[in-house]
mmCIF file of N, CA and C in Angstrom:
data_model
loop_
_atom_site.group_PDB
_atom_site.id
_atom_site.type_symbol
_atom_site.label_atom_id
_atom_site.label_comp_id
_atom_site.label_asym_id
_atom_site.label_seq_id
_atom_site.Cartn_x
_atom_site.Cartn_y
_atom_site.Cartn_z
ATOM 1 N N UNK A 1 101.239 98.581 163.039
ATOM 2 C CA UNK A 1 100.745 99.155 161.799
ATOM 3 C C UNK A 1 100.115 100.507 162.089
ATOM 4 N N UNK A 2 99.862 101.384 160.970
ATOM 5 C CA UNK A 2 99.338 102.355 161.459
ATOM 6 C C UNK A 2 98.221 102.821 160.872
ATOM 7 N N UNK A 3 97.491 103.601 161.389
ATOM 8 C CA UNK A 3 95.929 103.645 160.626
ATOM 9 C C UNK A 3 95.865 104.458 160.115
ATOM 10 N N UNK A 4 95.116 104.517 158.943
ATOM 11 C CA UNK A 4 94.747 104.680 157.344
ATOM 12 C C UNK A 4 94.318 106.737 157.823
ATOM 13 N N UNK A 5 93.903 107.246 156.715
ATOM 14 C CA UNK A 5 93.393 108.287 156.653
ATOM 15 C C UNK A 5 92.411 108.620 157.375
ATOM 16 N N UNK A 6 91.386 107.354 157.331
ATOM 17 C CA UNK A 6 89.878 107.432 158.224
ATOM 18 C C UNK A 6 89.426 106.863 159.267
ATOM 19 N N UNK A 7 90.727 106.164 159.310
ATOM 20 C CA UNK A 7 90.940 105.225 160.325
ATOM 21 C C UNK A 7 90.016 103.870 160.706
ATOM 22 N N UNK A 8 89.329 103.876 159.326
ATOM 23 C CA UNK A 8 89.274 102.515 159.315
ATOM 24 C C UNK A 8 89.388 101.591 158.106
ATOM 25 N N UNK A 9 89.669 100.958 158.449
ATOM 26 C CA UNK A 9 90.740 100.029 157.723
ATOM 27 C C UNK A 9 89.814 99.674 156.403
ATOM 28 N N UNK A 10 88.776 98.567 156.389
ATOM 29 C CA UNK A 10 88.345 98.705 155.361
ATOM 30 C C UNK A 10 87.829 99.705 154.512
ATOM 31 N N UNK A 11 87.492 100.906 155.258
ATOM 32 C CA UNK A 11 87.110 102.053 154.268
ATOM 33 C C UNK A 11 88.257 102.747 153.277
ATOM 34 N N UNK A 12 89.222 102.387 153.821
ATOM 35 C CA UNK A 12 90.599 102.794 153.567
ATOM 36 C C UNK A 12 91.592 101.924 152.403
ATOM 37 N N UNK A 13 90.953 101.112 152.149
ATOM 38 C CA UNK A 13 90.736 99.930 151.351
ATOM 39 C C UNK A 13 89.973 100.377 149.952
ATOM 40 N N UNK A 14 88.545 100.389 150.463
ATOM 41 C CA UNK A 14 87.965 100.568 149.239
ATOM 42 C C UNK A 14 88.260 102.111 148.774
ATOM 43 N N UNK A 15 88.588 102.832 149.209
ATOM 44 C CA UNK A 15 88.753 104.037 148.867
ATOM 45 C C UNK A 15 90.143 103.952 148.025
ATOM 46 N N UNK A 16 91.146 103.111 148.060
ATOM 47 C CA UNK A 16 92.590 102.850 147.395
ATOM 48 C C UNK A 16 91.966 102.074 146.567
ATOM 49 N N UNK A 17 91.289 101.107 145.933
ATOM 50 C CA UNK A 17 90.632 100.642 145.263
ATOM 51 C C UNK A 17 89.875 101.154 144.397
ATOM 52 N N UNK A 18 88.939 101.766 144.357
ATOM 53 C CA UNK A 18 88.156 102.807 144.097
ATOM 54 C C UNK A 18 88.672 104.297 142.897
ATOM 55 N N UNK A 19 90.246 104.230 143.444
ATOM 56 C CA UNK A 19 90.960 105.451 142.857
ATOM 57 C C UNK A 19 92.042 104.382 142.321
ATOM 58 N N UNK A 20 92.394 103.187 142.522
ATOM 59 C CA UNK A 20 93.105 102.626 141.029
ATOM 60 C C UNK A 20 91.987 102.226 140.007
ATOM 61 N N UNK A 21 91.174 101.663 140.357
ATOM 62 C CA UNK A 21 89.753 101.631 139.520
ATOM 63 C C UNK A 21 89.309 102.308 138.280
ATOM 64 N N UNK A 22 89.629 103.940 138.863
ATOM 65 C CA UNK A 22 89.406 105.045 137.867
ATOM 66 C C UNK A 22 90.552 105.231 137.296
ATOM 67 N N UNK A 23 92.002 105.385 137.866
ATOM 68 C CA UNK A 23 92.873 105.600 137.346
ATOM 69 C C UNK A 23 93.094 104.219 135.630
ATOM 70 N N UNK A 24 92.710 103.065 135.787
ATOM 71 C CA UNK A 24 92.850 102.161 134.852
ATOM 72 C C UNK A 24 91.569 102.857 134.220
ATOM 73 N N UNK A 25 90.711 103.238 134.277
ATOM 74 C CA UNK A 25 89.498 103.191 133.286
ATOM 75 C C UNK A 25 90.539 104.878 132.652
ATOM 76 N N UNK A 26 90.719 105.261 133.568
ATOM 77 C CA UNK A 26 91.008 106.642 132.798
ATOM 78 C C UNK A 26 91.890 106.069 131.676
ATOM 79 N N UNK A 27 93.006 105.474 131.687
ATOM 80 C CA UNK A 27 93.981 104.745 131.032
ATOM 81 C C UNK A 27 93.822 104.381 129.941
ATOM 82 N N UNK A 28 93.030 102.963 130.238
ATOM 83 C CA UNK A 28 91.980 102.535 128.682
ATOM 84 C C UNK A 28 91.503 103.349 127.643
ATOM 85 N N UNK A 29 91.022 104.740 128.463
ATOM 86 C CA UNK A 29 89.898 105.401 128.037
ATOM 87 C C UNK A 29 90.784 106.465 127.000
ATOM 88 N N UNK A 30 92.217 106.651 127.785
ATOM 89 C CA UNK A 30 93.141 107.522 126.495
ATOM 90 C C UNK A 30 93.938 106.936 125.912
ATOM 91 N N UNK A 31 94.041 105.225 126.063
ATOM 92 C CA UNK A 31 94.835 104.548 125.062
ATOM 93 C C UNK A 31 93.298 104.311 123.631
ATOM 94 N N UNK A 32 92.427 104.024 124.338
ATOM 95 C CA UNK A 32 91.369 103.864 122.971
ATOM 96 C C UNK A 32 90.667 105.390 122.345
ATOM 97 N N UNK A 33 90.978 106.357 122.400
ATOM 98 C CA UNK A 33 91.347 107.764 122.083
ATOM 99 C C UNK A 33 92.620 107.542 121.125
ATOM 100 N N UNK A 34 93.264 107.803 121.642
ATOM 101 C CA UNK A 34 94.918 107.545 120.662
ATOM 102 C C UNK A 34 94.905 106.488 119.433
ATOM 103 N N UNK A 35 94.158 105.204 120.114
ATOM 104 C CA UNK A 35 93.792 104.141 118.747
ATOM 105 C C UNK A 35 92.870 104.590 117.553
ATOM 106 N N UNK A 36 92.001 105.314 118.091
ATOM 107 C CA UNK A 36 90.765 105.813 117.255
ATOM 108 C C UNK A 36 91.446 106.996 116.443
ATOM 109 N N UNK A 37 92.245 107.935 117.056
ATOM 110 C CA UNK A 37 92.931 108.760 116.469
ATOM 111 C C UNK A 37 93.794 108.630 114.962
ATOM 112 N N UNK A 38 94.628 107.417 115.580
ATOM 113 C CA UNK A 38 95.430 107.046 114.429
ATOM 114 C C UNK A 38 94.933 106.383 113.434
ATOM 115 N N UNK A 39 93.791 105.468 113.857
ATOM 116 C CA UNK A 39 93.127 104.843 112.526
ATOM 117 C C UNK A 39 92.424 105.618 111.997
ATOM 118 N N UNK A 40 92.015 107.041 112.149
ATOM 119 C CA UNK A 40 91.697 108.112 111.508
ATOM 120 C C UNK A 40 92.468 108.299 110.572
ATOM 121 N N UNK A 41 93.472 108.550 111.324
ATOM 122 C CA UNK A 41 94.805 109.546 110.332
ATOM 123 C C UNK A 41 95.499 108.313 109.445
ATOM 124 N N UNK A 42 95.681 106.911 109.527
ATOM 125 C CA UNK A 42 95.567 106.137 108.366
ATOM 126 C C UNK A 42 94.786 105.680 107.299
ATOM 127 N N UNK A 43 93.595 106.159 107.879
ATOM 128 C CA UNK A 43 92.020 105.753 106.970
ATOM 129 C C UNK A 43 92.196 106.748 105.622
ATOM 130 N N UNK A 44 92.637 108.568 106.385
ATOM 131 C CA UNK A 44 92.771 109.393 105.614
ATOM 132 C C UNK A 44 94.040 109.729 104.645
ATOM 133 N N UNK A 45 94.687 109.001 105.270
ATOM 134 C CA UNK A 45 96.399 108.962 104.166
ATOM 135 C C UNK A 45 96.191 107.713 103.097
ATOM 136 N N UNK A 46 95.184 106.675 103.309
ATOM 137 C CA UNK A 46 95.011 105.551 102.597
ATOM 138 C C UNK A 46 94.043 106.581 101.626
ATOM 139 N N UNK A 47 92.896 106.997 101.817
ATOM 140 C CA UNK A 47 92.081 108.024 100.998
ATOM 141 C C UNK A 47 93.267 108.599 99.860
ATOM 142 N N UNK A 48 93.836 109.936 100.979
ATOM 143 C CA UNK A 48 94.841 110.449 99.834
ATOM 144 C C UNK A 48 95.598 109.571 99.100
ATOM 145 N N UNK A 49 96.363 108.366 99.200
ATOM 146 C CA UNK A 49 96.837 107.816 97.945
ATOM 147 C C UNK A 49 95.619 107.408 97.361
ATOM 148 N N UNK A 50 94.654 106.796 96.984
ATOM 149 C CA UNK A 50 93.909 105.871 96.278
ATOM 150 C C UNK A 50 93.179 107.267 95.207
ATOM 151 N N UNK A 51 92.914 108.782 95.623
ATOM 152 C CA UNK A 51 92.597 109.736 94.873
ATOM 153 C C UNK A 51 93.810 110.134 94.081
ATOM 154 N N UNK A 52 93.242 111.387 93.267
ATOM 155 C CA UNK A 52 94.349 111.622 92.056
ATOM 156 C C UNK A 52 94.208 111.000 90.869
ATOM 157 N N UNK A 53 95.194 109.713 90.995
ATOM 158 C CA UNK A 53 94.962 109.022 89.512
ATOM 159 C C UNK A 53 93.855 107.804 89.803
ATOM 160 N N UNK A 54 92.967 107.470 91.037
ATOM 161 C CA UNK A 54 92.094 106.510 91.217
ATOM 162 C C UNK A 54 92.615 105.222 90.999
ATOM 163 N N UNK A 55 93.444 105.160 91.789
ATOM 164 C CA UNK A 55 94.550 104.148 92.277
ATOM 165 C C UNK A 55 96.090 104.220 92.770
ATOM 166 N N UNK A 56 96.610 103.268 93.574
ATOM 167 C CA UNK A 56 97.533 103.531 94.277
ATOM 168 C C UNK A 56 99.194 103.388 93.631
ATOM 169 N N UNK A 57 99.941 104.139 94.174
ATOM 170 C CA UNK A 57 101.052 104.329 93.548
ATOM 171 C C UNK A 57 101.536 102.638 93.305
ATOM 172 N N UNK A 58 102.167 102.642 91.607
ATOM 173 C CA UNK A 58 103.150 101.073 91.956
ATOM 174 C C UNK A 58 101.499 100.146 91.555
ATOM 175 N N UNK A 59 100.220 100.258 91.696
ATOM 176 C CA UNK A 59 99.186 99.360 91.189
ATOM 177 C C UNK A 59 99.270 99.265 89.927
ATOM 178 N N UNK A 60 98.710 97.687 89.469
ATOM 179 C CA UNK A 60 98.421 97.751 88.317
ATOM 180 C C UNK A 60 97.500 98.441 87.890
ATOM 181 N N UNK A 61 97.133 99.264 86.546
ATOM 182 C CA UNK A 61 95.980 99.647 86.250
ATOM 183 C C UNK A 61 95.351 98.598 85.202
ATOM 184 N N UNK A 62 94.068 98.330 85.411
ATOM 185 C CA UNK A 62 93.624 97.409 84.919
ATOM 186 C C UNK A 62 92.996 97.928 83.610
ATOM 187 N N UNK A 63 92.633 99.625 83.029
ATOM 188 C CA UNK A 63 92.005 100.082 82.403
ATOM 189 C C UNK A 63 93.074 100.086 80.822
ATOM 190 N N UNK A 64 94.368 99.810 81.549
ATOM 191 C CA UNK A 64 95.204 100.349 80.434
ATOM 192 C C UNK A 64 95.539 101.899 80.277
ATOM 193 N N UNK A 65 95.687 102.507 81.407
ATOM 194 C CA UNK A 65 95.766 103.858 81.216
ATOM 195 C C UNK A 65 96.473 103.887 82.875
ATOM 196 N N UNK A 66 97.248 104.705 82.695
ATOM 197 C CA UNK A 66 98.536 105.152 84.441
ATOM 198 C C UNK A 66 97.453 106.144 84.814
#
């Protein structure tokens, strides 16, 4: 076998450990970015239909008036 960067073995270990560690947190960290993003941008397209006539296209209106 051959030895690691620092040449020792367990340091060489936690140090590969250590940097998948961050690499998954980094991961998480721009998949729940991207989630937060889009439920933005649906929160605000749900907004824009429900304004205008103060209700959604195709709803009943309950007032008697479109």
């Amino acid at each position: 076998m051959s030895e690691g960067a620092t040449g020792i073995t367990a340091m060489d270990a936690v140090v590969i450990w250590s940097v998948a560690a961050a690499a998954i947190t980094a991961g998480l960290g721009l998949l729940w970015r991207i989630t937060r993003g889009v439920r933005r941008i649906v929160s605000r397209v749900d907004e824009f239909m429900t304004t205008g006539k103060g209700h959604r296209p195709g709803q009943v209106c309950l007032h008697g008036r479109a």
